[in-house]
């Protein structure tokens, strides 16, 4: 009996495979899932019969590009994301933020809906369902004010654009892109950030945030890193593999590493090794010989002093985003006998100096194997394992030029090569 | 139901394989194999198999010449002799060569190793600045074992360790470790040096006192590689051994100092000590001392400097019989150690007496 069942199962899979094989040439949506369909035939067919397929929500949207997994036929490298349990629901509500229309629930979606097919098991699959058609009509209508809003945004008419986006949201509640634009308009209409002063009059068109601000408490400039998806890791550094995609939210990153002068102003003492008469420019050089725990103490003190707080170390994903997307900087500080004053070279595209070289920069993340997942506990502040250092130091050579290279150190260890660069989350 | 309870062939094979694997793991904590007369052991948790006998970096003082402030190099004849002995060691299956950069050994060693690089491992101890490591990589492609010397784990040692860790992370070094004579430092290193792969520590039958009772179990438990340095007590056992080959006098200058500065050990005393070993006529005190180290399963390799081909042959020959190292032989060696201990540190060359103090601590 088992044999017969197995035979039919294999035959079904083979038929599905053949059917799928016939599809990609006609439909570009199947082309995007073609690589997945080589092995995951049934899953791709399930998805192909779903509304996700029609809405062009493809495999990458939930599982990430999974470049390593695609090229590794022995399946040693897993996909970037394989959500389970509550994580599935987390993915669902990213788009279906208005909750389930039937149960009004935002939890346990997968108990009623198939994880790939998203069909109601009690209802026949029918695209001409009147309820669905009505909803689709509302969505089509919602696109009109959204498009108008975007045009108004482009002309700098923020108030009018906001009204259009809010109108669109009434027709299609929870549309993430429109929500982002609403937020951008609101930020643009009230551009002040607590604890920061704006430098210049340049704003990021996507987020509506000022691109350059200064924290007067420290006299330290912060540049806006607009966020997005970044290919994290590399294929040639042992502990930076596999290459995988991570989404990074917008955040502010200090333009320079924290200097000895700034640290002294904040903490009242200077722990650096490279100071004294031999180093006349030490005040402008990065503070070093500090542990991760020292950084946390300094950040706690800064957050008490500055209204709004929110200062922190960057995560390693944020750090790599700023280094990778910011492009090449010039005159990196490597192969030196001592750290050099900050901002001595040329900045990268975001205006950030010395991401590569000068001092190693502590990140908030625990030093754990890739792929990076901020939700797996590696960003927990209480972990006592190694913490990530990024960027290479003045004493290092070419091996650390690569922005994907990562290193771990004990959180309580102070070394003359390790310093910090502050980050700050964007207020919601 | 009966079918479910029946032991299938697959389940039986899985069970037997599991039991055999478990038994093997318990019986042999050190992975060991023999090839061409040489024994190889896996260095701790690394993927490196070391020959049980390794070639140390110590060179014959009589062959050294000063070259101003830069230090010393070997004479042309001395270098040729050293190269010949190293080549012979490689032929015996020795696969670890320790290179002392400061005596100009980098280039000669690189020349010797070049054609055998896939079989020969290189270890280094000095010049562990990033530039120094890059220099070694240019000579050898990569360094297999890199260590630094320190009597204590202080800030300076942690900074040096940071350099080594980064070199390993960058793929320039395969395994990193420490060399020290101080047991407290060894223990601290296990706790403080992140990712330590091995420790070079002095181990011979004289100074196996207390058997490093605190350090060794901890190191074995953590899978840290253990490499015995000074298995012949800085060459002193060669001088104590009346059966050692005539003319083999590596520490000539130091022996002179020893003779001038201290009461020399009477050959008759030594003869009495070595007689108690119950050895074969060709056996020497040095061979017994090497066998003592080889027979310790937790030692992954014994590294010693060799200035004479006959020493190399003796150390190699000791490998043949180390497994039959008997309890009474060990007792005899311990008796010898006890008698030497009563002599204080006079049995060591003056320059090495501090070692005795460290070992007795």
PDB file of N, CA and C in Angstrom, chain B residues 13-83:
ATOM      1  N   UNK B  13      23.009  -2.238  12.799  1.00  0.00           N
ATOM      2  CA  UNK B  13      24.260  -1.629  12.319  1.00  0.00           C
ATOM      3  C   UNK B  13      24.472  -0.261  12.948  1.00  0.00           C
ATOM      4  N   UNK B  14      23.373   0.505  13.047  1.00  0.00           N
ATOM      5  CA  UNK B  14      23.486   1.852  13.638  1.00  0.00           C
ATOM      6  C   UNK B  14      23.925   1.752  15.088  1.00  0.00           C
ATOM      7  N   UNK B  15      23.338   0.770  15.809  1.00  0.00           N
ATOM      8  CA  UNK B  15      23.679   0.579  17.219  1.00  0.00           C
ATOM      9  C   UNK B  15      25.129   0.189  17.399  1.00  0.00           C
ATOM     10  N   UNK B  16      25.572  -0.776  16.568  1.00  0.00           N
ATOM     11  CA  UNK B  16      26.959  -1.245  16.677  1.00  0.00           C
ATOM     12  C   UNK B  16      27.921  -0.117  16.351  1.00  0.00           C
ATOM     13  N   UNK B  17      27.614   0.630  15.274  1.00  0.00           N
ATOM     14  CA  UNK B  17      28.492   1.735  14.882  1.00  0.00           C
ATOM     15  C   UNK B  17      28.558   2.787  15.987  1.00  0.00           C
ATOM     16  N   UNK B  18      27.409   3.063  16.585  1.00  0.00           N
ATOM     17  CA  UNK B  18      27.369   4.055  17.662  1.00  0.00           C
ATOM     18  C   UNK B  18      28.188   3.612  18.858  1.00  0.00           C
ATOM     19  N   UNK B  19      28.014   2.327  19.235  1.00  0.00           N
ATOM     20  CA  UNK B  19      28.753   1.812  20.395  1.00  0.00           C
ATOM     21  C   UNK B  19      30.250   1.822  20.121  1.00  0.00           C
ATOM     22  N   UNK B  20      30.617   1.401  18.895  1.00  0.00           N
ATOM     23  CA  UNK B  20      32.046   1.374  18.552  1.00  0.00           C
ATOM     24  C   UNK B  20      32.610   2.790  18.575  1.00  0.00           C
ATOM     25  N   UNK B  21      31.854   3.724  18.050  1.00  0.00           N
ATOM     26  CA  UNK B  21      32.293   5.123  18.026  1.00  0.00           C
ATOM     27  C   UNK B  21      32.486   5.651  19.422  1.00  0.00           C
ATOM     28  N   UNK B  22      31.508   5.348  20.288  1.00  0.00           N
ATOM     29  CA  UNK B  22      31.592   5.830  21.670  1.00  0.00           C
ATOM     30  C   UNK B  22      32.797   5.226  22.378  1.00  0.00           C
ATOM     31  N   UNK B  23      33.009   3.916  22.149  1.00  0.00           N
ATOM     32  CA  UNK B  23      34.137   3.239  22.796  1.00  0.00           C
ATOM     33  C   UNK B  23      35.445   3.839  22.308  1.00  0.00           C
ATOM     34  N   UNK B  24      35.541   4.114  21.013  1.00  0.00           N
ATOM     35  CA  UNK B  24      36.764   4.679  20.441  1.00  0.00           C
ATOM     36  C   UNK B  24      37.039   6.059  21.032  1.00  0.00           C
ATOM     37  N   UNK B  25      35.950   6.832  21.147  1.00  0.00           N
ATOM     38  CA  UNK B  25      36.113   8.190  21.677  1.00  0.00           C
ATOM     39  C   UNK B  25      36.640   8.152  23.105  1.00  0.00           C
ATOM     40  N   UNK B  26      36.113   7.188  23.886  1.00  0.00           N
ATOM     41  CA  UNK B  26      36.550   7.114  25.280  1.00  0.00           C
ATOM     42  C   UNK B  26      37.981   6.612  25.380  1.00  0.00           C
ATOM     43  N   UNK B  27      38.302   5.613  24.500  1.00  0.00           N
ATOM     44  CA  UNK B  27      39.602   4.973  24.629  1.00  0.00           C
ATOM     45  C   UNK B  27      40.727   5.853  24.114  1.00  0.00           C
ATOM     46  N   UNK B  28      40.487   6.651  23.078  1.00  0.00           N
ATOM     47  CA  UNK B  28      41.579   7.422  22.512  1.00  0.00           C
ATOM     48  C   UNK B  28      41.183   8.886  22.380  1.00  0.00           C
ATOM     49  N   UNK B  29      41.408   9.668  23.433  1.00  0.00           N
ATOM     50  CA  UNK B  29      41.073  11.073  23.356  1.00  0.00           C
ATOM     51  C   UNK B  29      41.918  11.813  22.327  1.00  0.00           C
ATOM     52  N   UNK B  30      43.103  11.287  22.046  1.00  0.00           N
ATOM     53  CA  UNK B  30      43.969  11.911  21.047  1.00  0.00           C
ATOM     54  C   UNK B  30      43.925  11.063  19.784  1.00  0.00           C
ATOM     55  N   UNK B  31      43.637  11.704  18.662  1.00  0.00           N
ATOM     56  CA  UNK B  31      43.644  10.972  17.398  1.00  0.00           C
ATOM     57  C   UNK B  31      45.089  10.741  17.002  1.00  0.00           C
ATOM     58  N   UNK B  32      45.414   9.504  16.746  1.00  0.00           N
ATOM     59  CA  UNK B  32      46.816   9.155  16.502  1.00  0.00           C
ATOM     60  C   UNK B  32      46.912   8.146  15.371  1.00  0.00           C
ATOM     61  N   UNK B  33      47.905   8.287  14.528  1.00  0.00           N
ATOM     62  CA  UNK B  33      48.160   7.256  13.526  1.00  0.00           C
ATOM     63  C   UNK B  33      49.665   7.200  13.246  1.00  0.00           C
ATOM     64  N   UNK B  34      50.070   6.133  12.636  1.00  0.00           N
ATOM     65  CA  UNK B  34      51.493   5.917  12.395  1.00  0.00           C
ATOM     66  C   UNK B  34      51.727   5.775  10.900  1.00  0.00           C
ATOM     67  N   UNK B  35      52.780   6.395  10.420  1.00  0.00           N
ATOM     68  CA  UNK B  35      53.098   6.249   9.008  1.00  0.00           C
ATOM     69  C   UNK B  35      54.613   6.322   8.852  1.00  0.00           C
ATOM     70  N   UNK B  36      55.193   5.286   8.238  1.00  0.00           N
ATOM     71  CA  UNK B  36      56.630   5.278   7.951  1.00  0.00           C
ATOM     72  C   UNK B  36      57.487   5.442   9.187  1.00  0.00           C
ATOM     73  N   UNK B  37      57.073   4.860  10.306  1.00  0.00           N
ATOM     74  CA  UNK B  37      57.893   4.934  11.515  1.00  0.00           C
ATOM     75  C   UNK B  37      57.623   6.162  12.364  1.00  0.00           C
ATOM     76  N   UNK B  38      56.895   7.128  11.831  1.00  0.00           N
ATOM     77  CA  UNK B  38      56.586   8.330  12.612  1.00  0.00           C
ATOM     78  C   UNK B  38      55.140   8.261  13.112  1.00  0.00           C
ATOM     79  N   UNK B  39      54.949   8.763  14.315  1.00  0.00           N
ATOM     80  CA  UNK B  39      53.609   8.800  14.894  1.00  0.00           C
ATOM     81  C   UNK B  39      53.063  10.221  14.740  1.00  0.00           C
ATOM     82  N   UNK B  40      51.811  10.327  14.360  1.00  0.00           N
ATOM     83  CA  UNK B  40      51.181  11.649  14.204  1.00  0.00           C
ATOM     84  C   UNK B  40      49.982  11.750  15.135  1.00  0.00           C
ATOM     85  N   UNK B  41      49.843  12.907  15.765  1.00  0.00           N
ATOM     86  CA  UNK B  41      48.702  13.126  16.648  1.00  0.00           C
ATOM     87  C   UNK B  41      47.988  14.422  16.258  1.00  0.00           C
ATOM     88  N   UNK B  42      46.679  14.398  16.391  1.00  0.00           N
ATOM     89  CA  UNK B  42      45.866  15.576  16.072  1.00  0.00           C
ATOM     90  C   UNK B  42      46.018  16.626  17.173  1.00  0.00           C
ATOM     91  N   UNK B  43      46.342  17.841  16.791  1.00  0.00           N
ATOM     92  CA  UNK B  43      46.586  18.920  17.753  1.00  0.00           C
ATOM     93  C   UNK B  43      45.265  19.465  18.289  1.00  0.00           C
ATOM     94  N   UNK B  44      44.879  19.013  19.446  1.00  0.00           N
ATOM     95  CA  UNK B  44      43.671  19.521  20.103  1.00  0.00           C
ATOM     96  C   UNK B  44      42.460  19.472  19.195  1.00  0.00           C
ATOM     97  N   UNK B  45      41.781  20.602  19.084  1.00  0.00           N
ATOM     98  CA  UNK B  45      40.566  20.663  18.271  1.00  0.00           C
ATOM     99  C   UNK B  45      40.839  21.221  16.878  1.00  0.00           C
ATOM    100  N   UNK B  46      42.094  21.387  16.536  1.00  0.00           N
ATOM    101  CA  UNK B  46      42.403  21.904  15.205  1.00  0.00           C
ATOM    102  C   UNK B  46      42.310  20.762  14.193  1.00  0.00           C
ATOM    103  N   UNK B  47      42.577  21.079  12.923  1.00  0.00           N
ATOM    104  CA  UNK B  47      42.619  20.033  11.903  1.00  0.00           C
ATOM    105  C   UNK B  47      44.065  19.725  11.527  1.00  0.00           C
ATOM    106  N   UNK B  48      44.973  19.930  12.467  1.00  0.00           N
ATOM    107  CA  UNK B  48      46.397  19.761  12.176  1.00  0.00           C
ATOM    108  C   UNK B  48      46.907  18.484  12.832  1.00  0.00           C
ATOM    109  N   UNK B  49      47.540  17.628  12.025  1.00  0.00           N
ATOM    110  CA  UNK B  49      48.170  16.429  12.577  1.00  0.00           C
ATOM    111  C   UNK B  49      49.671  16.686  12.705  1.00  0.00           C
ATOM    112  N   UNK B  50      50.174  16.585  13.927  1.00  0.00           N
ATOM    113  CA  UNK B  50      51.586  16.873  14.180  1.00  0.00           C
ATOM    114  C   UNK B  50      52.359  15.576  14.353  1.00  0.00           C
ATOM    115  N   UNK B  51      53.606  15.581  13.885  1.00  0.00           N
ATOM    116  CA  UNK B  51      54.460  14.436  14.188  1.00  0.00           C
ATOM    117  C   UNK B  51      54.811  14.502  15.674  1.00  0.00           C
ATOM    118  N   UNK B  52      54.957  13.339  16.271  1.00  0.00           N
ATOM    119  CA  UNK B  52      55.208  13.301  17.718  1.00  0.00           C
ATOM    120  C   UNK B  52      56.558  13.943  18.054  1.00  0.00           C
ATOM    121  N   UNK B  53      57.487  13.872  17.119  1.00  0.00           N
ATOM    122  CA  UNK B  53      58.769  14.562  17.286  1.00  0.00           C
ATOM    123  C   UNK B  53      58.781  15.764  16.338  1.00  0.00           C
ATOM    124  N   UNK B  54      59.018  16.939  16.899  1.00  0.00           N
ATOM    125  CA  UNK B  54      59.068  18.147  16.066  1.00  0.00           C
ATOM    126  C   UNK B  54      60.452  18.769  16.147  1.00  0.00           C
ATOM    127  N   UNK B  55      60.759  19.590  15.153  1.00  0.00           N
ATOM    128  CA  UNK B  55      62.107  20.153  15.070  1.00  0.00           C
ATOM    129  C   UNK B  55      62.112  21.562  15.656  1.00  0.00           C
ATOM    130  N   UNK B  56      62.838  21.744  16.747  1.00  0.00           N
ATOM    131  CA  UNK B  56      62.870  23.028  17.443  1.00  0.00           C
ATOM    132  C   UNK B  56      63.739  24.063  16.741  1.00  0.00           C
ATOM    133  N   UNK B  57      63.595  25.308  17.191  1.00  0.00           N
ATOM    134  CA  UNK B  57      64.284  26.404  16.505  1.00  0.00           C
ATOM    135  C   UNK B  57      65.665  26.694  17.067  1.00  0.00           C
ATOM    136  N   UNK B  58      66.007  26.080  18.190  1.00  0.00           N
ATOM    137  CA  UNK B  58      67.270  26.395  18.845  1.00  0.00           C
ATOM    138  C   UNK B  58      68.438  25.987  17.950  1.00  0.00           C
ATOM    139  N   UNK B  59      69.370  26.920  17.779  1.00  0.00           N
ATOM    140  CA  UNK B  59      70.524  26.632  16.909  1.00  0.00           C
ATOM    141  C   UNK B  59      71.785  26.458  17.752  1.00  0.00           C
ATOM    142  N   UNK B  60      72.785  25.863  17.147  1.00  0.00           N
ATOM    143  CA  UNK B  60      74.038  25.590  17.844  1.00  0.00           C
ATOM    144  C   UNK B  60      74.771  26.916  18.101  1.00  0.00           C
ATOM    145  N   UNK B  61      75.003  27.274  19.382  1.00  0.00           N
ATOM    146  CA  UNK B  61      75.668  28.556  19.666  1.00  0.00           C
ATOM    147  C   UNK B  61      77.030  28.651  19.005  1.00  0.00           C
ATOM    148  N   UNK B  62      77.696  27.507  18.824  1.00  0.00           N
ATOM    149  CA  UNK B  62      79.027  27.540  18.227  1.00  0.00           C
ATOM    150  C   UNK B  62      78.979  27.967  16.767  1.00  0.00           C
ATOM    151  N   UNK B  63      77.822  27.850  16.154  1.00  0.00           N
ATOM    152  CA  UNK B  63      77.708  28.211  14.740  1.00  0.00           C
ATOM    153  C   UNK B  63      77.228  29.644  14.539  1.00  0.00           C
ATOM    154  N   UNK B  64      76.947  30.328  15.639  1.00  0.00           N
ATOM    155  CA  UNK B  64      76.363  31.665  15.485  1.00  0.00           C
ATOM    156  C   UNK B  64      77.447  32.733  15.347  1.00  0.00           C
ATOM    157  N   UNK B  65      77.182  33.723  14.524  1.00  0.00           N
ATOM    158  CA  UNK B  65      78.063  34.898  14.469  1.00  0.00           C
ATOM    159  C   UNK B  65      77.205  36.150  14.623  1.00  0.00           C
ATOM    160  N   UNK B  66      77.796  37.129  15.289  1.00  0.00           N
ATOM    161  CA  UNK B  66      77.056  38.373  15.528  1.00  0.00           C
ATOM    162  C   UNK B  66      77.103  39.231  14.272  1.00  0.00           C
ATOM    163  N   UNK B  67      75.998  39.885  13.995  1.00  0.00           N
ATOM    164  CA  UNK B  67      75.995  40.830  12.869  1.00  0.00           C
ATOM    165  C   UNK B  67      75.487  42.183  13.369  1.00  0.00           C
ATOM    166  N   UNK B  68      76.270  42.746  14.255  1.00  0.00           N
ATOM    167  CA  UNK B  68      75.950  44.072  14.784  1.00  0.00           C
ATOM    168  C   UNK B  68      74.675  44.068  15.587  1.00  0.00           C
ATOM    169  N   UNK B  69      73.918  45.136  15.443  1.00  0.00           N
ATOM    170  CA  UNK B  69      72.731  45.297  16.269  1.00  0.00           C
ATOM    171  C   UNK B  69      71.585  44.407  15.807  1.00  0.00           C
ATOM    172  N   UNK B  70      71.737  43.857  14.634  1.00  0.00           N
ATOM    173  CA  UNK B  70      70.631  43.069  14.088  1.00  0.00           C
ATOM    174  C   UNK B  70      70.501  41.689  14.752  1.00  0.00           C
ATOM    175  N   UNK B  71      71.542  41.300  15.458  1.00  0.00           N
ATOM    176  CA  UNK B  71      71.453  40.009  16.144  1.00  0.00           C
ATOM    177  C   UNK B  71      72.470  39.026  15.605  1.00  0.00           C
ATOM    178  N   UNK B  72      72.080  37.783  15.493  1.00  0.00           N
ATOM    179  CA  UNK B  72      73.015  36.748  15.069  1.00  0.00           C
ATOM    180  C   UNK B  72      72.468  35.987  13.868  1.00  0.00           C
ATOM    181  N   UNK B  73      73.396  35.415  13.118  1.00  0.00           N
ATOM    182  CA  UNK B  73      73.022  34.477  12.047  1.00  0.00           C
ATOM    183  C   UNK B  73      73.951  33.282  12.178  1.00  0.00           C
ATOM    184  N   UNK B  74      73.680  32.253  11.432  1.00  0.00           N
ATOM    185  CA  UNK B  74      74.555  31.082  11.473  1.00  0.00           C
ATOM    186  C   UNK B  74      75.677  31.234  10.452  1.00  0.00           C
ATOM    187  N   UNK B  75      76.805  30.638  10.755  1.00  0.00           N
ATOM    188  CA  UNK B  75      77.891  30.614   9.766  1.00  0.00           C
ATOM    189  C   UNK B  75      77.433  29.780   8.572  1.00  0.00           C
ATOM    190  N   UNK B  76      78.169  29.927   7.491  1.00  0.00           N
ATOM    191  CA  UNK B  76      77.774  29.203   6.273  1.00  0.00           C
ATOM    192  C   UNK B  76      77.790  27.687   6.520  1.00  0.00           C
ATOM    193  N   UNK B  77      78.863  27.253   7.211  1.00  0.00           N
ATOM    194  CA  UNK B  77      78.969  25.810   7.473  1.00  0.00           C
ATOM    195  C   UNK B  77      77.875  25.349   8.429  1.00  0.00           C
ATOM    196  N   UNK B  78      77.640  26.197   9.455  1.00  0.00           N
ATOM    197  CA  UNK B  78      76.608  25.862  10.442  1.00  0.00           C
ATOM    198  C   UNK B  78      75.229  25.784   9.803  1.00  0.00           C
ATOM    199  N   UNK B  79      74.952  26.735   8.898  1.00  0.00           N
ATOM    200  CA  UNK B  79      73.655  26.739   8.220  1.00  0.00           C
ATOM    201  C   UNK B  79      73.505  25.485   7.352  1.00  0.00           C
ATOM    202  N   UNK B  80      74.602  25.123   6.673  1.00  0.00           N
ATOM    203  CA  UNK B  80      74.554  23.935   5.805  1.00  0.00           C
ATOM    204  C   UNK B  80      74.272  22.689   6.652  1.00  0.00           C
ATOM    205  N   UNK B  81      74.918  22.636   7.826  1.00  0.00           N
ATOM    206  CA  UNK B  81      74.720  21.469   8.704  1.00  0.00           C
ATOM    207  C   UNK B  81      73.285  21.414   9.207  1.00  0.00           C
ATOM    208  N   UNK B  82      72.792  22.574   9.586  1.00  0.00           N
ATOM    209  CA  UNK B  82      71.410  22.638  10.089  1.00  0.00           C
ATOM    210  C   UNK B  82      70.418  22.229   8.998  1.00  0.00           C
ATOM    211  N   UNK B  83      70.654  22.761   7.784  1.00  0.00           N
ATOM    212  CA  UNK B  83      69.758  22.419   6.669  1.00  0.00           C
ATOM    213  C   UNK B  83      69.751  20.910   6.425  1.00  0.00           C
TER     214      UNK B  83
END
